[in-house]
């Protein structure tokens, strides 16, 4: 369904709007490329000239520190020129439409827009209306998708757990309002995990969520039992206002990830969180800072994954790499440690 | 101008006519002969209708013409042209114009504006409460006198149940029909799609089915207590249709319509945020579409309307939830209904009844039939003609329809209003 918009006529990834519709092969391609970029961040000179002369605009209609910063670092490591725009407070407040904002920036010859917007479908709408040479990466749209977060979570899981086919995974928290959860679900389904559960009170589970191929659970005991990966979500503190939960205290008691609840999972289970964390609300500090947590590595991997996505859509062709391909060529230079995969 | 429609297949469900019959219309625009010419009748104009269906002009219970207030979207002039090109000769206009139709002057202005063009008739629906605020009752008697055929708060909910009760009681006092958009505003909660599979996939805030059923349940309880005659507008769910069916069985004076698009589209047509499918009430699941179709076939839903809402292009060029709801739908009303005949849900006669005689009965207007003495509002269409909906051939100012590019069966060739030929399709 998304194929039309995300891919060009030859099947190359043109925009990254959502993980839904990406093949297993395409996702692995991105993860493999990201592996090759990990080393760039470890070098003395953290730059490769892949996107030299290209202009990347980080267009954020919603406040963000982490995502915007990692996109900025990723683009700079690829030698692109980066401009950060927080539009929430400027032109849209003056009544300019979203499309007018994009058209204006386009007239400044931008090659790639990284877009975050509070409305689901904003990135799709923009992608539909930009000329063919302009690329869009969705950095989060409403409750819909946050594909680079989903991809960096997959990268993290693969690094620490390996083969997806054997894994039982639980996503815990505010599934209803979470774009991260939707992207994780599509990615994990495409990669063929053994079992995927979503755990939340019924007030925070979307209707018909099982149609996405997940098993809904409303008790941590059922949700965490024997899982290899626990993916926590951030809970907005204002959810009490919509009568979704009674209090932070009760939420933490029932759904907060404590060492006791984590003990229900497999012994070597890992814990992920997209950040920023609410310690004492959805996660206990003892877990967040504990040995099973991979929350900080997630941030490091996020840069490599975002570099990979940018490199691939700006010049790459997942699935049909050639030796002369810019990514392949740079990889030949940049790769220091590439993990062997089957 | 005396006129004869010759050789057509006349379908007039109100009078149980279904066969090849000539239709004779006198100088004053009335039907004076069905099948046989009245003595001494001399036609000055002959409309040849061989191979075509001749039926009453269509009656559309809900069409927003955008005038007054939103003339940048469409005007009465632009939309009555679109209406007659689609075989529609009578339109009901909801009161949520700017200003609201809550004064006799507004109601009269609308009708006289339409009358100036001499195309489709416009019947305003009056506001149920002043400025549609849901607090004070509108002057229903005066509005009734000024030509309003029903009373409604349109899409603005009357949240105060006591006000709703009083409004229904007062309307019952005057024997007026109240048009209800049953929806619980708290359950709607700013949603923009059906709360279901697609809303979950796309991360769009959903409107649960219960928003409609809770609204219908409340209104039915008040109807039962007040005895008010009521019409449910634009049912979207199978359960709500079943509730109306049960009420009818109990003998409550309730009728219902749905839109042509709810009979054909579901939430799945939204695909990847297709804002052209953003409508209110939302497109629901396949089960709901089937339930609505069944209710239509059983006669529980007795009218199909367009719920025409023309928009300027920018209204749909926004992220889904921010785009404005509504479809420009006048010109697909007949073709989409004929598709239900192709799909064997309705007979051609039943389909025409749901577009003519039955909606006319709901508004209590003497139209929608072609018996002797009836006003000659007539639609003639070629049931075999195939055509494709392209933007260039839309007459409406609004081009916002998800049916662009689709091929339809059945094309309007002539429309008469008051015996006057007001539309003739351009030669192919």
XYZ file of C-alpha atoms in Angstrom:
770
model
C 0.000 0.000 0.000
C 2.861 2.354 0.807
C 4.934 1.063 -2.071
C 3.712 3.733 -4.436
C 4.852 6.632 -2.336
C 7.997 5.356 -0.632
C 9.571 3.709 -3.649
C 10.425 5.016 -7.096
C 9.474 3.276 -10.342
C 12.409 0.901 -10.112
C 11.578 -0.126 -6.556
C 14.302 1.959 -4.895
C 13.534 3.528 -1.555
C 12.824 7.189 -2.283
C 11.392 8.400 1.020
C 11.221 6.768 4.416
C 7.710 7.453 5.686
C 6.813 4.285 7.529
C 8.189 0.802 8.062
C 4.910 -0.684 6.926
C 5.444 -2.066 3.447
C 9.231 -2.423 3.743
C 10.424 -5.941 3.016
C 12.568 -7.920 5.414
C 15.353 -7.589 2.883
C 15.095 -3.798 2.762
C 15.152 -3.528 6.544
C 18.205 -5.811 6.789
C 19.859 -3.743 4.071
C 19.445 -0.633 6.199
C 20.717 -2.401 9.312
C 23.744 -3.771 7.429
C 24.559 -0.326 6.099
C 24.225 1.088 9.614
C 26.725 -1.509 10.874
C 29.251 -0.128 8.449
C 28.696 3.396 9.744
C 29.184 2.522 13.418
C 32.930 2.771 12.941
C 32.713 6.311 11.595
C 31.715 7.558 15.023
C 34.689 5.811 16.575
C 37.274 7.409 14.336
C 39.406 10.463 14.969
C 37.787 12.269 12.044
C 34.118 11.429 12.227
C 33.192 12.361 8.672
C 32.747 10.707 5.307
C 32.033 12.676 2.144
C 28.953 10.769 1.006
C 26.511 13.674 1.043
C 28.949 16.505 0.421
C 27.206 19.440 -1.230
C 23.739 18.204 -0.265
C 21.373 20.290 1.841
C 19.427 18.619 4.610
C 16.691 20.517 6.411
C 15.516 19.267 9.795
C 11.962 20.518 9.818
C 10.478 20.075 13.263
C 6.920 21.152 13.869
C 7.094 19.482 17.259
C 9.642 19.950 19.965
C 12.414 17.375 20.035
C 15.967 17.325 21.292
C 17.198 13.790 20.902
C 15.817 12.902 17.505
C 16.699 16.249 15.987
C 20.225 16.138 17.367
C 20.925 12.615 16.167
C 19.624 13.479 12.698
C 21.846 16.535 12.690
C 24.908 14.570 13.750
C 24.110 11.860 11.202
C 23.839 14.359 8.354
C 27.021 16.154 9.401
C 28.988 12.909 9.581
C 27.926 12.343 5.994
C 29.257 15.868 5.182
C 25.868 17.346 4.309
C 24.948 20.945 5.076
C 22.308 20.884 7.788
C 19.742 23.483 8.675
C 17.516 23.105 11.725
C 14.110 24.685 11.666
C 11.600 24.629 14.473
C 8.505 25.669 12.625
C 6.082 25.181 15.464
C 6.771 28.675 16.669
C 7.354 30.563 13.431
C 5.522 30.568 10.129
C 2.677 28.159 10.876
C 1.794 30.333 13.818
C 1.378 33.127 11.296
C -1.141 31.092 9.342
C 1.112 29.660 6.639
C -0.010 26.203 5.564
C 2.259 23.210 5.921
C 2.532 22.926 2.158
C 3.500 26.585 1.765
C 6.273 26.128 4.317
C 7.616 23.145 2.378
C 7.373 24.933 -0.971
C 9.317 27.874 0.373
C 12.087 25.691 1.697
C 12.068 23.707 -1.508
C 12.662 26.911 -3.441
C 15.907 27.134 -1.462
C 17.014 23.880 -3.161
C 16.794 21.490 -0.286
C 17.655 17.881 -1.131
C 16.276 16.154 1.940
C 13.677 17.075 4.498
C 13.644 15.367 7.865
C 10.139 16.085 9.092
C 8.518 15.788 12.474
C 4.901 16.854 12.772
C 2.164 16.409 15.345
C -0.383 15.122 12.833
C -0.506 11.554 11.576
C 0.045 11.485 7.821
C 1.918 14.792 7.596
C 5.017 13.190 6.071
C 2.880 11.306 3.543
C 1.184 14.498 2.525
C 4.482 16.311 2.081
C 5.976 13.407 0.109
C 3.002 13.497 -2.244
C 3.626 17.115 -3.095
C 7.387 17.541 -3.423
C 9.166 17.261 -6.779
C 10.782 13.906 -7.571
C 14.346 14.885 -6.626
C 13.408 15.890 -3.067
C 13.557 13.187 -0.401
C 11.567 12.947 2.823
C 12.419 11.143 6.040
C 9.637 10.932 8.563
C 11.027 11.730 11.995
C 7.669 11.124 13.658
C 4.113 12.013 12.577
C 1.380 12.162 15.191
C 0.566 8.687 16.450
C 1.376 7.106 13.112
C 5.040 6.294 12.590
C 8.585 6.943 13.707
C 10.424 4.679 11.296
C 14.026 5.544 12.177
C 13.294 4.850 15.850
C 11.803 1.490 14.847
C 14.893 0.725 12.764
C 17.355 1.653 15.478
C 15.444 -0.560 17.882
C 15.797 -3.431 15.390
C 19.491 -2.649 15.094
C 19.787 -2.809 18.873
C 17.914 -6.090 19.115
C 19.983 -7.653 16.351
C 23.249 -6.588 17.961
C 22.288 -8.002 21.341
C 20.034 -10.942 20.518
C 20.757 -11.980 16.925
C 18.183 -14.028 15.018
C 14.707 -12.438 15.086
C 12.954 -15.698 14.263
C 13.541 -17.095 17.741
C 12.564 -14.034 19.749
C 9.549 -13.324 21.906
C 9.074 -9.584 22.239
C 6.806 -7.442 24.434
C 6.049 -3.769 23.842
C 4.831 -2.193 27.078
C 3.027 1.090 27.687
C 0.919 3.648 25.904
C 0.395 1.749 22.633
C -2.649 3.878 21.750
C -0.786 7.167 21.364
C 2.580 5.759 20.315
C 4.059 6.159 16.852
C 7.119 4.311 18.124
C 5.026 1.245 18.936
C 3.454 1.184 15.468
C 6.854 1.347 13.782
C 8.262 -1.323 16.081
C 5.304 -3.595 15.352
C 5.669 -3.303 11.563
C 9.427 -3.875 11.771
C 9.218 -6.862 14.094
C 6.459 -8.449 11.977
C 8.493 -7.935 8.794
C 11.552 -9.482 10.448
C 9.468 -12.443 11.555
C 9.723 -12.537 15.329
C 8.356 -15.661 16.943
C 5.857 -13.829 19.130
C 4.921 -10.194 19.596
C 2.845 -8.954 22.529
C 1.607 -5.488 23.393
C 1.010 -4.811 27.076
C -1.113 -1.965 28.417
C -4.350 -1.252 30.249
C -7.295 -1.454 27.846
C -7.564 2.350 27.905
C -4.161 2.594 26.233
C -4.593 -0.233 23.709
C -5.981 0.761 20.299
C -9.125 -0.920 18.989
C -8.461 -3.915 16.738
C -4.730 -3.834 17.550
C -4.630 -7.596 16.978
C -5.152 -6.874 13.268
C -1.533 -5.677 13.273
C -0.502 -9.218 14.141
C 0.182 -8.724 17.842
C -1.160 -10.395 20.963
C -2.760 -7.849 23.296
C -2.177 -8.395 27.037
C -3.484 -6.282 29.865
C -1.418 -7.820 32.679
C 2.348 -7.621 32.980
C 2.379 -11.241 34.212
C 0.964 -12.422 30.874
C 2.855 -9.918 28.782
C 6.374 -10.409 30.113
C 6.321 -14.130 30.717
C 9.415 -15.592 29.060
C 10.101 -12.733 26.631
C 13.579 -12.058 25.267
C 13.076 -8.365 24.586
C 11.106 -5.791 26.592
C 10.446 -2.557 24.705
C 9.197 0.144 27.027
C 7.304 3.198 25.802
C 7.219 6.671 27.241
C 4.006 7.585 29.043
C 2.925 11.193 28.656
C 2.344 12.539 32.135
C -0.851 14.255 31.000
C -2.620 10.924 30.276
C -4.460 11.234 33.588
C -6.342 14.171 32.067
C -7.987 12.041 29.381
C -9.026 9.497 32.029
C -6.701 6.897 30.541
C -5.110 6.097 33.895
C -6.051 7.069 37.445
C -2.650 8.104 38.795
C 1.078 7.811 38.197
C 1.329 5.750 41.328
C -1.217 3.175 40.192
C 0.301 3.034 36.713
C 3.754 2.385 38.125
C 2.361 -0.332 40.386
C 0.669 -2.130 37.539
C 2.807 -1.425 34.462
C 6.061 0.148 35.659
C 9.046 -2.071 34.826
C 10.641 -3.015 38.135
C 13.295 -5.686 38.731
C 10.542 -7.936 40.100
C 8.457 -7.675 36.953
C 11.521 -7.984 34.719
C 12.249 -11.299 36.444
C 9.181 -12.689 34.638
C 11.059 -12.321 31.337
C 13.856 -14.610 30.151
C 17.016 -14.381 32.262
C 19.002 -12.735 29.503
C 16.189 -10.455 28.304
C 17.151 -6.946 27.194
C 15.264 -3.735 27.958
C 14.825 -0.907 25.440
C 13.318 2.566 25.824
C 13.087 5.241 23.120
C 13.658 8.050 25.641
C 13.200 10.377 27.283
C 12.426 8.158 30.252
C 10.065 8.876 33.112
C 11.876 7.157 35.946
C 9.443 5.952 38.544
C 6.507 6.109 36.134
C 7.059 3.561 33.391
C 10.474 2.323 34.453
C 12.345 1.828 37.704
C 15.865 3.287 37.827
C 17.184 -0.101 38.937
C 16.077 -1.491 35.552
C 16.947 1.571 33.469
C 20.526 1.577 34.779
C 20.753 -2.181 35.278
C 22.722 -4.805 33.377
C 19.853 -5.758 31.084
C 19.278 -2.202 29.882
C 20.468 -1.307 26.360
C 18.943 2.159 26.489
C 22.169 4.152 26.068
C 23.556 2.010 23.234
C 20.238 2.697 21.454
C 21.177 6.365 21.228
C 24.605 5.599 19.756
C 23.124 3.202 17.211
C 20.502 5.811 16.338
C 23.138 7.958 14.644
C 24.446 5.089 12.508
C 20.930 4.011 11.537
C 19.975 7.563 10.551
C 23.184 7.872 8.528
C 22.286 4.631 6.761
C 18.768 5.778 5.924
C 20.002 9.121 4.626
C 22.740 7.524 2.553
C 20.398 4.956 1.053
C 17.602 7.273 0.061
C 19.949 9.986 -1.188
C 21.785 7.706 -3.524
C 21.314 4.137 -2.605
C 19.301 1.226 -3.817
C 18.498 -1.287 -1.166
C 18.329 -4.756 -2.600
C 20.460 -4.149 -5.660
C 23.768 -2.875 -4.533
C 26.544 -2.620 -7.095
C 30.224 -2.146 -6.574
C 30.058 1.387 -7.945
C 27.192 2.230 -5.633
C 28.176 5.193 -3.421
C 27.178 3.395 -0.265
C 29.010 0.256 -1.221
C 32.034 2.269 -2.254
C 32.108 4.243 0.953
C 31.543 1.088 2.878
C 34.578 -0.432 1.237
C 36.526 2.464 2.706
C 34.736 2.896 5.987
C 34.180 -0.633 7.140
C 36.461 -1.633 9.904
C 34.341 -4.132 11.707
C 31.431 -5.609 9.876
C 29.631 -8.349 11.681
C 29.102 -11.412 9.573
C 25.457 -12.216 9.043
C 23.845 -15.180 7.472
C -44.090 25.416 -23.056
C -46.021 22.215 -23.708
C -43.798 19.234 -24.020
C -43.939 15.500 -24.586
C -41.355 12.964 -23.475
C -41.642 10.273 -26.045
C -40.752 6.594 -26.028
C -39.032 6.482 -22.644
C -39.358 3.848 -19.961
C -41.263 5.650 -17.205
C -40.530 4.647 -13.628
C -42.680 6.441 -11.059
C -42.587 4.384 -7.860
C -45.191 6.499 -6.035
C -47.780 5.651 -8.671
C -46.551 2.131 -9.354
C -45.711 2.963 -12.935
C -42.942 0.977 -14.543
C -43.164 0.690 -18.319
C -42.839 2.413 -21.644
C -45.114 5.448 -21.486
C -45.130 8.911 -22.999
C -45.378 11.810 -20.592
C -47.338 14.950 -21.476
C -46.607 18.262 -19.790
C -48.645 21.447 -20.224
C -47.626 25.080 -20.542
C -47.735 25.573 -16.784
C -45.283 22.766 -16.125
C -47.698 20.142 -14.824
C -48.073 16.538 -15.870
C -51.322 16.304 -17.828
C -51.010 12.893 -19.424
C -49.295 9.637 -18.577
C -49.272 7.124 -21.401
C -51.979 8.819 -23.382
C -52.227 12.318 -24.706
C -54.957 14.517 -23.211
C -57.520 15.672 -25.796
C -56.328 18.551 -27.912
C -52.782 18.415 -26.505
C -50.200 19.894 -28.834
C -46.579 19.499 -27.919
C -44.324 22.346 -28.893
C -41.264 20.432 -27.788
C -40.639 16.724 -28.142
C -37.969 15.034 -26.068
C -37.067 11.665 -27.562
C -36.343 9.204 -24.804
C -36.095 5.858 -26.578
C -33.978 3.451 -24.546
C -33.903 5.834 -21.598
C -35.388 5.839 -18.129
C -37.774 8.674 -17.313
C -38.259 9.219 -13.580
C -39.115 11.979 -11.107
C -36.323 14.495 -10.523
C -34.128 13.384 -7.641
C -34.701 14.754 -4.135
C -31.493 15.184 -2.133
C -32.064 15.499 1.610
C -28.696 17.031 2.386
C -26.482 19.224 0.242
C -24.316 22.084 1.383
C -24.191 24.823 -1.202
C -21.741 26.939 0.843
C -23.752 30.110 0.390
C -23.949 32.259 2.391
C -20.640 32.327 4.182
C -18.281 30.052 2.315
C -18.607 31.310 -1.259
C -14.934 30.554 -1.913
C -15.888 26.874 -1.836
C -19.050 27.050 -3.951
C -22.146 29.144 -4.530
C -25.832 28.460 -4.940
C -25.400 29.261 -8.618
C -22.532 26.831 -9.169
C -24.179 24.041 -7.221
C -27.692 24.223 -8.679
C -26.070 23.836 -12.087
C -24.294 20.753 -10.776
C -27.546 19.458 -9.298
C -29.555 19.572 -12.515
C -26.640 18.061 -14.441
C -26.996 15.146 -12.012
C -30.788 14.881 -12.373
C -31.414 16.428 -8.927
C -34.323 18.870 -8.911
C -34.893 19.325 -5.169
C -32.205 20.012 -2.571
C -32.401 20.380 1.176
C -29.867 22.722 2.649
C -28.777 22.324 6.296
C -28.835 25.453 8.466
C -25.109 25.531 9.251
C -24.446 28.362 6.835
C -22.856 31.657 7.924
C -25.030 33.197 9.248
C -27.090 30.260 10.442
C -30.582 29.683 9.027
C -32.393 30.569 12.237
C -34.436 33.494 10.963
C -37.214 33.598 8.353
C -35.212 36.167 6.385
C -32.346 33.724 5.924
C -34.687 30.940 4.873
C -36.414 33.164 2.339
C -33.174 34.612 1.009
C -31.860 31.151 0.225
C -34.989 30.140 -1.642
C -35.220 33.359 -3.603
C -31.523 33.160 -4.572
C -32.134 29.661 -5.912
C -35.337 30.653 -7.621
C -33.506 33.357 -9.536
C -31.598 30.671 -11.421
C -34.755 28.643 -12.085
C -32.845 25.379 -11.767
C -33.188 23.096 -8.742
C -35.563 23.914 -5.890
C -33.917 24.568 -2.562
C -35.706 23.743 0.662
C -33.899 25.004 3.726
C -33.767 23.083 6.971
C -34.213 25.467 9.844
C -32.017 25.627 12.919
C -33.393 23.699 15.879
C -31.698 26.046 18.326
C -30.642 29.656 17.914
C -27.244 29.953 16.200
C -27.079 26.154 16.556
C -25.733 26.698 20.040
C -27.947 24.081 21.640
C -29.291 26.468 24.260
C -32.356 28.419 23.112
C -34.995 27.159 20.706
C -35.210 28.769 17.281
C -38.482 30.336 16.093
C -39.727 27.152 14.495
C -43.162 28.357 13.536
C -41.809 31.410 11.743
C -39.155 29.320 10.010
C -41.783 26.784 8.996
C -43.850 29.601 7.493
C -40.754 30.783 5.646
C -40.412 27.422 3.931
C -38.196 25.298 6.161
C -39.075 21.636 5.654
C -37.479 20.350 8.828
C -35.417 21.399 11.824
C -31.963 20.323 12.781
C -28.911 21.317 14.727
C -26.848 19.858 11.860
C -23.455 18.679 13.078
C -23.484 20.817 16.223
C -24.590 18.509 19.007
C -27.344 19.510 21.413
C -25.407 18.343 24.439
C -27.984 19.433 26.989
C -30.500 16.600 27.072
C -33.160 18.847 28.556
C -32.869 21.303 25.669
C -33.137 18.373 23.264
C -36.265 17.172 25.009
C -37.832 20.629 24.846
C -36.885 21.024 21.189
C -38.555 17.727 20.313
C -41.621 18.581 22.389
C -41.942 21.949 20.762
C -41.484 20.523 17.260
C -44.139 17.910 18.090
C -46.477 20.699 19.170
C -46.229 22.214 15.705
C -46.142 18.813 13.941
C -42.679 19.476 12.514
C -39.995 16.942 11.596
C -36.674 17.066 13.401
C -33.554 15.923 11.532
C -31.017 14.356 13.867
C -27.289 13.801 13.489
C -27.025 11.436 16.393
C -23.564 11.555 17.871
C -22.192 11.667 21.373
C -19.655 14.513 21.306
C -17.638 13.167 24.231
C -17.174 9.817 22.563
C -16.328 11.501 19.273
C -13.624 13.355 21.184
C -12.044 15.033 18.174
C -11.791 11.801 16.208
C -11.596 11.861 12.427
C -11.892 8.214 11.304
C -13.748 5.107 12.410
C -12.199 3.680 15.549
C -11.059 0.402 14.075
C -8.404 -1.352 12.086
C -7.431 1.557 9.820
C -7.466 4.227 12.513
C -5.211 2.013 14.581
C -2.835 1.356 11.668
C -2.587 5.001 10.660
C -2.528 6.350 14.197
C -5.535 8.580 13.569
C -7.876 9.428 16.451
C -10.973 7.294 16.080
C -14.692 7.873 16.473
C -16.093 4.724 18.047
C -19.287 3.149 16.785
C -20.664 3.884 20.263
C -20.531 7.635 19.504
C -23.364 6.977 17.062
C -25.275 4.299 18.975
C -25.219 6.262 22.240
C -26.521 9.309 20.343
C -29.258 7.278 18.638
C -30.245 5.649 21.932
C -30.615 8.985 23.705
C -32.603 10.523 20.879
C -34.863 7.485 20.523
C -35.698 7.637 24.227
C -36.673 11.290 23.847
C -38.647 10.610 20.677
C -40.556 7.902 22.466
C -41.401 10.261 25.292
C -42.259 13.308 23.178
C -43.857 11.629 20.170
C -41.896 13.910 17.872
C -41.489 12.876 14.232
C -37.778 12.465 13.607
C -35.410 11.634 10.821
C -31.922 10.235 11.447
C -29.406 11.725 9.047
C -26.467 9.852 7.637
C -26.394 6.636 9.610
C -22.932 5.100 9.446
C -23.053 1.912 11.516
C -24.896 -1.383 11.271
C -25.873 -1.226 14.950
C -27.440 2.220 14.653
C -29.456 0.997 11.658
C -30.644 -1.969 13.724
C -31.702 0.381 16.532
C -33.733 2.478 14.109
C -35.285 -0.711 12.733
C -36.364 -1.767 16.222
C -37.844 1.680 16.869
C -39.806 1.565 13.628
C -41.097 -1.862 14.558
C -42.272 -0.427 17.846
C -44.216 2.159 15.869
C -42.095 5.247 16.586
C -42.344 7.931 13.876
C -38.729 7.678 12.751
C -37.095 7.501 9.348
C -33.457 7.397 8.303
C -31.107 8.086 5.436
C -27.543 7.277 4.642
C -25.177 8.696 2.084
C -24.262 7.122 -1.217
C -20.620 6.964 -0.157
C -21.339 5.086 3.061
C -23.019 2.440 0.906
C -19.884 1.984 -1.183
C -16.791 2.924 0.794
C -15.300 1.667 4.048
C -12.462 2.741 6.302
C -10.169 0.673 4.072
C -10.595 3.181 1.254
C -8.641 5.707 3.314
C -5.534 3.691 2.353
C -2.597 5.974 3.032
C -4.284 9.029 4.425
C -6.523 9.763 1.439
C -8.136 12.950 2.691
C -10.835 12.664 0.019
C -12.258 9.857 2.167
C -12.358 12.087 5.250
C -16.086 12.367 5.945
C -18.301 12.833 8.975
C -19.693 10.544 10.222
C -16.671 8.458 9.277
C -16.541 5.570 6.828
C -16.764 2.489 9.000
C -15.958 -1.193 8.626
C -17.145 -3.640 5.961
C -19.630 -5.086 8.422
C -21.189 -1.649 8.829
C -21.429 -1.083 5.097
C -23.204 -4.422 4.757
C -25.561 -3.540 7.611
C -26.428 -0.214 5.982
C -27.046 -1.932 2.649
C -29.317 -4.459 4.281
C -31.258 -1.705 6.055
C -31.580 0.112 2.749
C -32.905 -2.976 0.993
C -35.389 -3.613 3.822
C -36.650 -0.053 3.642
C -35.509 0.838 7.156
C -33.274 3.399 5.518
C -35.685 4.938 3.047
C -33.546 7.603 1.410
C -30.078 7.917 -0.070
C -28.615 11.405 0.003
C -25.472 12.971 -1.382
C -24.386 14.888 1.726
C -22.721 17.117 -0.837
C -19.877 19.194 0.606
C -17.848 20.969 -2.047
C -14.419 22.215 -0.993
C -11.640 24.317 -2.443
C -8.494 22.206 -3.142
C -6.605 23.512 -0.093
C -9.234 22.119 2.261
C -7.962 18.620 1.477
C -4.252 19.497 1.233
C -3.469 18.992 4.880
C -2.603 16.134 7.194
C -5.679 13.902 7.416
C -7.083 15.089 10.738
C -6.581 18.735 9.751
C -8.265 18.348 6.355
C -11.911 19.343 6.107
C -14.421 16.481 5.958
C -16.860 16.010 3.097
C -17.237 14.858 -0.477
C -18.471 16.780 -3.505
C -21.186 14.281 -4.198
C -24.124 15.638 -6.201
C -22.848 14.217 -9.455
C -22.250 10.726 -8.127
C -25.582 10.350 -6.302
C -27.480 8.705 -9.163
C -24.568 6.673 -10.582
C -23.626 5.272 -7.157
C -27.254 4.354 -6.501
C -27.502 2.663 -9.897
C -24.424 0.671 -8.943
C -26.511 -0.845 -6.121
C -28.938 -2.025 -8.822
C -26.056 -3.556 -10.805
C -24.978 -5.260 -7.592
C -28.533 -6.658 -7.212
C -29.145 -5.007 -3.843
C -32.120 -3.000 -5.118
C -34.412 -3.193 -8.127
C -34.278 -0.156 -10.382
C -37.710 0.866 -9.123
C -36.630 0.626 -5.479
C -33.467 2.579 -6.213
C -35.436 5.377 -7.829
C -37.923 5.400 -4.957
C -35.053 5.937 -2.471
C -33.976 8.991 -4.469
C -37.355 10.536 -5.230
C -40.662 9.647 -3.675
C -39.355 8.477 -0.322
C -37.135 11.476 0.507
C -39.956 13.760 -0.694
C -42.227 12.117 1.874
C -39.680 12.683 4.639
C -39.693 16.437 3.984
C -43.423 16.462 3.228
C -43.000 18.199 -0.095
C -45.319 17.525 -3.003
C -42.646 16.295 -5.415
C -40.854 13.080 -6.271
C -43.703 11.600 -8.298
C -45.167 12.051 -11.781
C -48.884 11.427 -11.389
C -51.466 13.575 -13.144
C -51.233 17.119 -11.860
C -47.719 16.721 -10.455
C -45.085 19.377 -11.092
C -42.968 18.129 -13.944
C -39.596 17.788 -12.164
C -38.085 15.040 -14.226
C -34.803 13.213 -14.670
C -34.110 11.275 -17.859
C -31.086 9.013 -17.975
C -29.522 6.507 -20.277
C -29.075 3.388 -18.125
C -26.572 1.814 -20.525
C -24.248 4.758 -21.063
C -20.812 4.218 -19.563
C -18.724 7.152 -18.529
C -15.695 7.957 -16.440
C -15.671 10.609 -13.748
C -12.915 13.068 -14.550
C -12.303 16.442 -12.964
C -13.041 18.339 -16.171
C -16.572 17.086 -16.371
C -17.551 17.962 -12.808
C -19.985 20.852 -12.839
C -19.768 21.439 -9.082
C -17.145 23.902 -7.931
C -15.903 21.227 -5.545
C -13.681 18.585 -7.116
C -13.153 16.714 -3.870
C -14.381 13.237 -4.658
C -12.672 9.898 -4.080
C -14.542 8.506 -7.098
C -12.426 10.345 -9.686
C -11.278 7.974 -12.387
C -14.046 5.476 -11.757
C -16.358 4.280 -14.494
C -20.102 4.426 -13.990
C -23.174 3.030 -15.651
C -26.066 5.384 -16.325
C -25.866 8.980 -17.392
C -28.353 11.827 -17.074
C -29.361 13.129 -20.505
C -32.141 15.601 -19.651
C -33.444 17.337 -16.551
C -36.726 19.231 -16.346
C -37.761 21.523 -13.536
C -41.364 22.724 -13.531
C -41.774 21.408 -17.063
C -38.828 23.419 -18.342
C -35.866 21.686 -19.891
C -33.007 22.969 -17.727
C -30.300 20.500 -18.621
C -29.414 18.489 -21.678
C -26.228 16.435 -21.770
C -23.702 17.611 -24.313
C -23.614 15.376 -27.414
C -21.084 12.593 -26.994
